GROMACS .gro file of C-alpha atoms in nm:
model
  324
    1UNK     CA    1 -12.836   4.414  -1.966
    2UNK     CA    2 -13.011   4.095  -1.908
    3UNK     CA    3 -13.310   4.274  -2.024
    4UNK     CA    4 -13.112   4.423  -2.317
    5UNK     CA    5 -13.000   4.024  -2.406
    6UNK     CA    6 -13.343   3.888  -2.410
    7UNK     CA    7 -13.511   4.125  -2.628
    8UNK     CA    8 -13.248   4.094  -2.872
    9UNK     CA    9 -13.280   3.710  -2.887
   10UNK     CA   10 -13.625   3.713  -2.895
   11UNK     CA   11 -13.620   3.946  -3.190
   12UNK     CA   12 -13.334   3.738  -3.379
   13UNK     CA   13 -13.555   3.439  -3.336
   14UNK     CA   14 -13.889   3.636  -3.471
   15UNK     CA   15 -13.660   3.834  -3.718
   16UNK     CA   16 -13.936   3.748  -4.014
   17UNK     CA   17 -14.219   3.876  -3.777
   18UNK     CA   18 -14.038   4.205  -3.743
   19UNK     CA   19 -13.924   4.243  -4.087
   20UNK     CA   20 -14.298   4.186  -4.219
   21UNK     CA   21 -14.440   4.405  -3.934
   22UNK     CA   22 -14.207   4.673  -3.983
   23UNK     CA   23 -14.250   4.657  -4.366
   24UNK     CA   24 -14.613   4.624  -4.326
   25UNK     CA   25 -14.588   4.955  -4.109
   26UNK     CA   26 -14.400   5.163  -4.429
   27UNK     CA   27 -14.632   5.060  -4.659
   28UNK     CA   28 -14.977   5.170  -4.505
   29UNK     CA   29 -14.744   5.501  -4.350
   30UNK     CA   30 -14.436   5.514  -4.626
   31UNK     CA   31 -14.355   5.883  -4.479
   32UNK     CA   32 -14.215   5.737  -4.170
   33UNK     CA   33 -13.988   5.524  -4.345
   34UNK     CA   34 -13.886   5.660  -4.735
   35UNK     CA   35 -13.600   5.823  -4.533
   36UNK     CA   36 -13.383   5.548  -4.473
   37UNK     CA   37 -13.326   5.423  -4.847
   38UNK     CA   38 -13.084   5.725  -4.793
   39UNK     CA   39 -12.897   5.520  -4.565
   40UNK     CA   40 -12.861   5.116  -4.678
   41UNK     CA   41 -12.545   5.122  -4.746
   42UNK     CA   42 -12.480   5.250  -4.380
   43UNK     CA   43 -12.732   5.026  -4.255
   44UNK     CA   44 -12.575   4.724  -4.464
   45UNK     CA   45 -12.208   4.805  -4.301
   46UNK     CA   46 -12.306   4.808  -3.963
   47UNK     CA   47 -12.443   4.440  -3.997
   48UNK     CA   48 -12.146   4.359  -4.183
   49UNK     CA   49 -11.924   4.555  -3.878
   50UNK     CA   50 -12.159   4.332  -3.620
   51UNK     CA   51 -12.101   3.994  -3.800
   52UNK     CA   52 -11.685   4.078  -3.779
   53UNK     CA   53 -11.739   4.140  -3.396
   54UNK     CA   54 -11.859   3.813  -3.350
   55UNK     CA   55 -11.607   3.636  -3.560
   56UNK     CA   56 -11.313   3.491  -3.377
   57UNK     CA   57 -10.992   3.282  -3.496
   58UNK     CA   58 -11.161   2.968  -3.352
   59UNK     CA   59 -11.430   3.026  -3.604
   60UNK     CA   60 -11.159   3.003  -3.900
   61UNK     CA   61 -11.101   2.667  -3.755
   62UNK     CA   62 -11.345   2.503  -3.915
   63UNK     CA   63 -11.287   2.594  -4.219
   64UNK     CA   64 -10.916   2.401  -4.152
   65UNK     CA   65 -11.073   2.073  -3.959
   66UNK     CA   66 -11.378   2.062  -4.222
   67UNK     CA   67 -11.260   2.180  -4.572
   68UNK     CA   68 -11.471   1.980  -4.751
   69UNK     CA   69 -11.808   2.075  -4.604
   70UNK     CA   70 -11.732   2.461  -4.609
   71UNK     CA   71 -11.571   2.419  -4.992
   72UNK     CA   72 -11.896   2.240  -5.049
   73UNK     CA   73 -12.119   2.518  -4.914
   74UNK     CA   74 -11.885   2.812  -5.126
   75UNK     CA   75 -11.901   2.618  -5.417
   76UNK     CA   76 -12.296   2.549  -5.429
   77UNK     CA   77 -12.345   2.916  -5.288
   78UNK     CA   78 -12.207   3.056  -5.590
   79UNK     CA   79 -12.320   2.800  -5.880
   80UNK     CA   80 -12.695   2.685  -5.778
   81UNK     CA   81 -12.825   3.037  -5.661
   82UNK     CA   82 -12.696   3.256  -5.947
   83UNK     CA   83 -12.781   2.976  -6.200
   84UNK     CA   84 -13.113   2.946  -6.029
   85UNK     CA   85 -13.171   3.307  -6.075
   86UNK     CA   86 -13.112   3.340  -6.426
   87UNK     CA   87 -13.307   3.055  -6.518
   88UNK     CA   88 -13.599   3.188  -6.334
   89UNK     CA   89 -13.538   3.545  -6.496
   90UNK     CA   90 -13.507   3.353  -6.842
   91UNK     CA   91 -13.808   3.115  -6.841
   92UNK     CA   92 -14.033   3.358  -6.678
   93UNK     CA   93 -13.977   3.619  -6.931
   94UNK     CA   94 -13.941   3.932  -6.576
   95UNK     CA   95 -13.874   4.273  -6.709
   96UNK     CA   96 -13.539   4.403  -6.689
   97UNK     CA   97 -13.553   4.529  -6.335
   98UNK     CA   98 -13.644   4.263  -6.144
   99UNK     CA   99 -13.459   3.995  -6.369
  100UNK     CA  100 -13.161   4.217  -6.266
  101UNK     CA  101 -13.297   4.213  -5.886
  102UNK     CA  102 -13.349   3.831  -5.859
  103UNK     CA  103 -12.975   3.777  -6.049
  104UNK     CA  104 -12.816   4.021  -5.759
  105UNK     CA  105 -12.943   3.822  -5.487
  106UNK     CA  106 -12.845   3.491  -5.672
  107UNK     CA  107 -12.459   3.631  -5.697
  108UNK     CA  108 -12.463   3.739  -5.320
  109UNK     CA  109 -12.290   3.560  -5.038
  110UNK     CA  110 -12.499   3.366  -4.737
  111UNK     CA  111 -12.676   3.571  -4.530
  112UNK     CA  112 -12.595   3.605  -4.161
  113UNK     CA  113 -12.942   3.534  -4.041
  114UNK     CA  114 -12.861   3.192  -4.180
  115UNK     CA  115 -12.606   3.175  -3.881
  116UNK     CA  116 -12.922   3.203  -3.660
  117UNK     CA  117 -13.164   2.985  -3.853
  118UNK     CA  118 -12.948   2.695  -3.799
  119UNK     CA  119 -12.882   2.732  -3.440
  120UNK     CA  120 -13.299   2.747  -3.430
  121UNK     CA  121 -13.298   2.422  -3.620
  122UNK     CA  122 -13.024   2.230  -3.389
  123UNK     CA  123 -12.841   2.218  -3.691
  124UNK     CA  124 -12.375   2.265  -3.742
  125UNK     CA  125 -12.378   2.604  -3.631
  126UNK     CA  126 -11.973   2.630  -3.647
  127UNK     CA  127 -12.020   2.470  -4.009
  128UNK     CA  128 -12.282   2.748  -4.064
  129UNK     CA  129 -12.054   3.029  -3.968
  130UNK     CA  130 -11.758   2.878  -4.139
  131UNK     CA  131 -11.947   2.876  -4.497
  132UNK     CA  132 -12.079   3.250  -4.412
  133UNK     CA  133 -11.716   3.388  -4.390
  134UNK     CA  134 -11.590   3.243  -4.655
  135UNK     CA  135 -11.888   3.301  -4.888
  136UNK     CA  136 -11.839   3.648  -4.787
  137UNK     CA  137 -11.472   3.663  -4.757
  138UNK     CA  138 -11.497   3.553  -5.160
  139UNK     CA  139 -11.840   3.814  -5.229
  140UNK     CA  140 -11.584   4.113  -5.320
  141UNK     CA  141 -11.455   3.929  -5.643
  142UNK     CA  142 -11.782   3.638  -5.708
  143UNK     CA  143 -12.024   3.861  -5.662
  144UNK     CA  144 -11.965   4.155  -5.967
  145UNK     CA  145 -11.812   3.917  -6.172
  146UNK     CA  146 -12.121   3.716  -6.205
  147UNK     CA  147 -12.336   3.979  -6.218
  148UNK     CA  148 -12.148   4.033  -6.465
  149UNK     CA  149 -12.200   3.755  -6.702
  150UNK     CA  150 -12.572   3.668  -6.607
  151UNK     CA  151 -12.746   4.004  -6.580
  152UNK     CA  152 -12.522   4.157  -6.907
  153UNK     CA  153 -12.794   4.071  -7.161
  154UNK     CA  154 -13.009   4.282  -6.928
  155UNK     CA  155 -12.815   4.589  -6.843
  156UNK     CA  156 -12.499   4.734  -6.856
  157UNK     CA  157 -12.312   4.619  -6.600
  158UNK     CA  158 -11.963   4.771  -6.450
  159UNK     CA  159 -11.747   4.495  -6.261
  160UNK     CA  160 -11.511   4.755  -6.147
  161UNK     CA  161 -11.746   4.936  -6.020
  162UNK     CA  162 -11.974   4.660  -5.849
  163UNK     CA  163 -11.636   4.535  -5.669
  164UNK     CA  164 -11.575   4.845  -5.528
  165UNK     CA  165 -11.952   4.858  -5.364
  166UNK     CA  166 -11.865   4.534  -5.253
  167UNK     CA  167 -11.552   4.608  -5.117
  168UNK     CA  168 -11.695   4.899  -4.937
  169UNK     CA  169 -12.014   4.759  -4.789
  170UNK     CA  170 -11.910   4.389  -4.738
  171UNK     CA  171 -11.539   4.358  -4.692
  172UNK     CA  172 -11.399   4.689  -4.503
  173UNK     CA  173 -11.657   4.635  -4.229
  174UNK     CA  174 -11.643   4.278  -4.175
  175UNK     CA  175 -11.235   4.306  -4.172
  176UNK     CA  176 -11.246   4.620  -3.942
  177UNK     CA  177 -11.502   4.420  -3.719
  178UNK     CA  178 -11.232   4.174  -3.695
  179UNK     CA  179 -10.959   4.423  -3.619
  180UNK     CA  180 -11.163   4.578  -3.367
  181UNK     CA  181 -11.272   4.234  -3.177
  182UNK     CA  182 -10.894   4.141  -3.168
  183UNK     CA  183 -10.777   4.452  -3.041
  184UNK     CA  184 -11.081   4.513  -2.777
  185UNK     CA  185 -11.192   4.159  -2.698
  186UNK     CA  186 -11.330   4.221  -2.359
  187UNK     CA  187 -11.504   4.560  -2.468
  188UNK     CA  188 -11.667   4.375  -2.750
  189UNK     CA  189 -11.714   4.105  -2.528
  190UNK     CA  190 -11.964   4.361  -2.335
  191UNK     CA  191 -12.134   4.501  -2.614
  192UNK     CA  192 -12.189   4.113  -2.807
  193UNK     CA  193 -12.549   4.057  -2.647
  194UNK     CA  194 -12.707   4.406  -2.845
  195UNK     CA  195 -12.509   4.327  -3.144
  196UNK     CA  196 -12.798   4.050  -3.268
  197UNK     CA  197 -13.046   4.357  -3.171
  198UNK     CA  198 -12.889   4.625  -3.409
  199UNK     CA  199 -12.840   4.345  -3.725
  200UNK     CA  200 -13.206   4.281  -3.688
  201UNK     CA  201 -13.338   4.675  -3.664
  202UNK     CA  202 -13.064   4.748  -3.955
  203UNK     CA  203 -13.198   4.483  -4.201
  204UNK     CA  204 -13.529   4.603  -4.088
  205UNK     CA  205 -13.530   4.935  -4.180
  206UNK     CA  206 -13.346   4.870  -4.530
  207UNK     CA  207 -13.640   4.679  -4.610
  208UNK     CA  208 -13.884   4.909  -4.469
  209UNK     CA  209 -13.711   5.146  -4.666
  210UNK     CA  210 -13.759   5.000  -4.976
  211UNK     CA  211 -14.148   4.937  -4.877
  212UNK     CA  212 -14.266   5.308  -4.806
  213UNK     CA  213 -14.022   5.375  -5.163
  214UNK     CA  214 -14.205   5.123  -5.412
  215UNK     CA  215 -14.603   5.077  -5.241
  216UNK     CA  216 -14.727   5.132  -5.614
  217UNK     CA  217 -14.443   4.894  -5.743
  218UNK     CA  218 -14.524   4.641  -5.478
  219UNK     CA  219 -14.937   4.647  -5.540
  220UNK     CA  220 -14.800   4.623  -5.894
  221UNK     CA  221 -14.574   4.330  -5.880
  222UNK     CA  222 -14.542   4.192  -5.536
  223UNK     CA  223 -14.699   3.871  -5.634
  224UNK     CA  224 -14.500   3.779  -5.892
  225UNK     CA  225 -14.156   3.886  -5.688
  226UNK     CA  226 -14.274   3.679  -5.426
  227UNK     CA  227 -14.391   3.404  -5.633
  228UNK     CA  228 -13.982   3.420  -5.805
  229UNK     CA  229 -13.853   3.457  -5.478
  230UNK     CA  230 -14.007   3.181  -5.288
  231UNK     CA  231 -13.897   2.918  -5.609
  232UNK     CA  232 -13.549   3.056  -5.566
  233UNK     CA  233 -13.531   3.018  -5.232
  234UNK     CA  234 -13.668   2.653  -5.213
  235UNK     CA  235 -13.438   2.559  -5.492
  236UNK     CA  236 -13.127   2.686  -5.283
  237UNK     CA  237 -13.247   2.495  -5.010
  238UNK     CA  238 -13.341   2.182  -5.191
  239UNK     CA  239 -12.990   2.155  -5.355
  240UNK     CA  240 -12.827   2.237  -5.073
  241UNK     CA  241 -13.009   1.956  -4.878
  242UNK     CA  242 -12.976   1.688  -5.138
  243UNK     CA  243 -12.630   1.773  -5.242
  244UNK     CA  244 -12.537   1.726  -4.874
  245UNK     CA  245 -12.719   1.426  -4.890
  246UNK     CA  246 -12.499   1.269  -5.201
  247UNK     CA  247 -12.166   1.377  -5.011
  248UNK     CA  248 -12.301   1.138  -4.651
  249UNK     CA  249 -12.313   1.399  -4.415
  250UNK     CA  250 -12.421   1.394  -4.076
  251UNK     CA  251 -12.759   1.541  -4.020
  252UNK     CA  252 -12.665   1.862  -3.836
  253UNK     CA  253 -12.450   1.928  -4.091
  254UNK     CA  254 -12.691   1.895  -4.383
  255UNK     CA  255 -12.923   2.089  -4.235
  256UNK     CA  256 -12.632   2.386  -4.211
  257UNK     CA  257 -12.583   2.398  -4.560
  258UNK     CA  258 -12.935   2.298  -4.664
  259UNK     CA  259 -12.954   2.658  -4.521
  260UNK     CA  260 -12.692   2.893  -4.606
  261UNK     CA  261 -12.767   2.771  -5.015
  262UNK     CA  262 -13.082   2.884  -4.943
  263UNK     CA  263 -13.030   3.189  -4.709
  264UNK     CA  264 -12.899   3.509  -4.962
  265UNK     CA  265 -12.720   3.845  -4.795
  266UNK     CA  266 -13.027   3.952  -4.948
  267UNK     CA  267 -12.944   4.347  -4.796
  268UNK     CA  268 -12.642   4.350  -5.032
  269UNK     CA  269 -12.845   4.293  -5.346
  270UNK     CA  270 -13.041   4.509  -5.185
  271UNK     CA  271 -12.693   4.807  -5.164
  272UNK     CA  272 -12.553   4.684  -5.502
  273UNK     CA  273 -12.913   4.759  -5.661
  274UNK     CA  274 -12.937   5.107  -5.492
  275UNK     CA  275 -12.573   5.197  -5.549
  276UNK     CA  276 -12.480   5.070  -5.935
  277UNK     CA  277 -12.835   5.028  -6.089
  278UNK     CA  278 -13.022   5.408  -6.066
  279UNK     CA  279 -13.191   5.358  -6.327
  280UNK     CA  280 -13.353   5.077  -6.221
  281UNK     CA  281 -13.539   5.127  -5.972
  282UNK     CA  282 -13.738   4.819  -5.893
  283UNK     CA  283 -13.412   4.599  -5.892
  284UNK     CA  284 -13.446   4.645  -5.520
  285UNK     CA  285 -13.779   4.472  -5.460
  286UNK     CA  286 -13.686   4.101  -5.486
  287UNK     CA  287 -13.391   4.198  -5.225
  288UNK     CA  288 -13.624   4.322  -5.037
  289UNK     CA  289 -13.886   4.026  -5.032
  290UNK     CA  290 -13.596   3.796  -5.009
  291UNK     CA  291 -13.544   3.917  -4.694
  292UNK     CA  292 -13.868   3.868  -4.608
  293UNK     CA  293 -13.897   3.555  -4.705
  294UNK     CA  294 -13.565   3.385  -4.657
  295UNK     CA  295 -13.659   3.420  -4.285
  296UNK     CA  296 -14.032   3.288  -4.274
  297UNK     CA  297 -13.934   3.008  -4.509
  298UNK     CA  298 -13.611   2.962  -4.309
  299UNK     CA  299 -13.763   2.913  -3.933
  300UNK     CA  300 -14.038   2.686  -4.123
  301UNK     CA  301 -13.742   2.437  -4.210
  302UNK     CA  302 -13.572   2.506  -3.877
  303UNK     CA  303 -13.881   2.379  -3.709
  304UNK     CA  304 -13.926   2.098  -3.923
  305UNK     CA  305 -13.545   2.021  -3.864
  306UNK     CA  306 -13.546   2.059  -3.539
  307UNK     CA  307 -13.821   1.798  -3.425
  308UNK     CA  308 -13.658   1.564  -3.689
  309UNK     CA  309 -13.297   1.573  -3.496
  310UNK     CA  310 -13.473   1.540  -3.131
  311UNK     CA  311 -13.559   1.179  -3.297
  312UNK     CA  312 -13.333   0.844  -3.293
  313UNK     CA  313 -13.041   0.789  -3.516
  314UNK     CA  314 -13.092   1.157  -3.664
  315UNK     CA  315 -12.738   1.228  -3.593
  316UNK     CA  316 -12.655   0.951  -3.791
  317UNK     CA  317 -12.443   1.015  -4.221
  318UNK     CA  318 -12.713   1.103  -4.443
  319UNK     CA  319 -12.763   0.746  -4.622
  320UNK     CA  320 -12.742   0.506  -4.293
  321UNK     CA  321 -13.100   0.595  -4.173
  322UNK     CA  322 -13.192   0.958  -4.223
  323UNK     CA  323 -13.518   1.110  -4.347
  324UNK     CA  324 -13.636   1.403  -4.470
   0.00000   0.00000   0.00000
C-alpha cells in the first residue's frame, strides 16, 4: 500500500507529464487509444465519484467560516471564464466548433486538479476545496444555461438537455461519493490513497482518447487551440489573482483562487461536447488541451507561488507588503 500511495502522489504531482506523455503516446499509435472516447462519460463519473469520497462535512465548513472568499471564487468562476471565452471566440473569428469548445470549458466548474495545484503551491487548500464543491455543486444549473446564451449564435443549443448530462456526469456521482463516504467511512478511508491514482489515469485516457480520435484535426489546428487556450487560462488566473488582491486577502488564499479561476473541469467540456454536440466534432479539442495545459501552466504558478510564500511577510493581506 505504501507503494500503492507513493506512485499515486507522484503521478498527481506530474499529472501534466502524464497527460502529455500519454496523449503524445495516442497520437503517434491512435489504435491503442480511439477506444476510450467510447467511455468519457464513464471515465468523467468515476473522477467525479473519487472527488465525493474525499469530501467530508468538515470540508462544507469553510464554506460557513469563509463565505466571502468561496462566494468570491463561485462568482468569478462563472463570470470571467465564460466571458473570457466568448470574447476570445468573438475577436478571433474560431470556426463554430472550437468557438463552441473554448465556450464549454469557460461555463464549466473548477477542476479538481486545482485542489492539488494549490496544495503544490503552499497555497488555502480548504479554501480551494470549498470553491470546487460549490462551483460544482452549482455546474448542473450554470453550466447549460450559459452555454446557453454564449454559444447560441453558434449552434443550437438544448438547456434541458445539457442539464441532464450534467446532472448525470457531475452531480449523481459526486452526491453518491458522498453517500458512500458517510455510510463506509473507514472502508473509504482504506481505499483514499489510490483514489488520486485512478482521477489521474481517468482524465488521462479521456484525453488520450480524444488524441488518437482528432491526429489530423490536431496537426490541423493544435496551434491555434493551444494558442486560445493558454490566453484563457492566464486570463482566469490573472483575474482571479488580482481580484483577490482588491478584496485584501491573505496570500495563501489568493493564490487558491488565483487557481481554481484559472483551473476548468476541463473533462466535462470535454463529456458535454461528446454527449450534446455530434455534430461537432472538434468541440472536444480545446477540452482536451485545456487539460493539458491547465496543469503545466498550473504547477508553473505553483512553483512560482511556492518560493514566494517560503519568504518574509508572505502570509501577510494582499496590500500590507505582498508581491507578485
Amino acid at each position: 500500500m505504501n507503494l500503492i500511495v507513493k506512485i499515486g502522489d507522484l503521478l498527481t504531482r506530474s499529472v501534466a507529464l502524464v497527460i502529455i506523455a500519454l496523449s503524445a503516446w495516442a497520437f503517434f499509435m491512435p489504435q491503442l487509444f480511439a477506444w476510450a472516447t467510447s467511455y468519457t462519460t464513464i471515465f468523467l463519473g468515476i473522477i467525479m465519484f473519487g472527488m465525493g469520497l474525499t469530501i467530508s462535512p468538515a470540508d462544507f465548513k469553510v464554506v460557513f467560516t469563509h463565505p466571502k472568499e468561496v462566494l468570491l471564487g463561485a462568482a468569478l468562476q462563472y463570470t470571467v471564464m465564460p466571458a473570457a471565452a466568448w470574447a476570445l471566440a468573438v475577436a478571433l473569428h474560431l470556426p463554430t466548433d472550437l468557438a463552441l469548445g473554448v465556450i464549454l470549458v469557460g461555463c464549466c466548474p473548477g477542476g479538481t486538479a486545482s485542489n492539488v495545484i494549490t496544495y503544490i503551491a503552499k497555497g488555502d487548500v480548504p479554501l480551494s476545496v470549498g470553491m470546487t464543491i460549490v462551483s460544482t455543486l452549482l455546474a448542473p444549473l450554470l453550466t447549460p444555461a450559459l452555454v446557453y446564451l454564449l454559444a447560441g449564435a453558434w449552434v443550437k443549443v438544448s438547456f434541458l438537455a445539457m442539464l441532464l448530462s450534467v446532472v448525470e456526469v457531475v452531480l449523481v456521482p459526486v452526491l453518491a461519493g458522498i453517500a458512500v463516504s458517510a455510510l463506509a467511512s473507514k472502508t473509504v478511508a482504506r481505499c483514499a490513497p489510490i483514489l488520486p491514482l485512478v482521477s489521474v489515469l481517468a482524465i488521462a485516457l479521456i484525453v488520450a482518447g480524444i488524441t488518437a480520435n482528432n491526429t489530423a484535426k490536431i496537426i490541423e489546428s493544435g496551434a491555434l487551440v493551444l494558442a486560445v487556450v493558454a490566453l484563457h487560462n492566464a486570463i482566469g488566473m490573472g483575474a482571479g489573482y488580482l481580484v483577490a488582491r482588491a478584496f485584501r486577502l491573505d496570500y495563501p488564499k489568493v493564490t487558491a483562487v488565483a487557481i481554481e479561476i484559472g483551473m476548468q473541469n476541463s473533462g466535462l467540456a470535454v463529456s458535454l461536447a461528446t454527449a450534446n454536440f455530434a455534430a461537432n466534432p472538434l468541440a472536444t479539442l480545446p477540452g482536451a488541451i485545456f487539460s493539458i495545459w491547465h496543469n503545466v501552466a498550473g504547477s508553473l504558478f505553483a512553483g512560482a507561488r511556492r518560493r514566494r510564500s517560503e519568504q518574509p511577510g508572505a502570509d501577510a493581506p494582499a496590500g500590507s507588503g505582498e508581491c507578485a
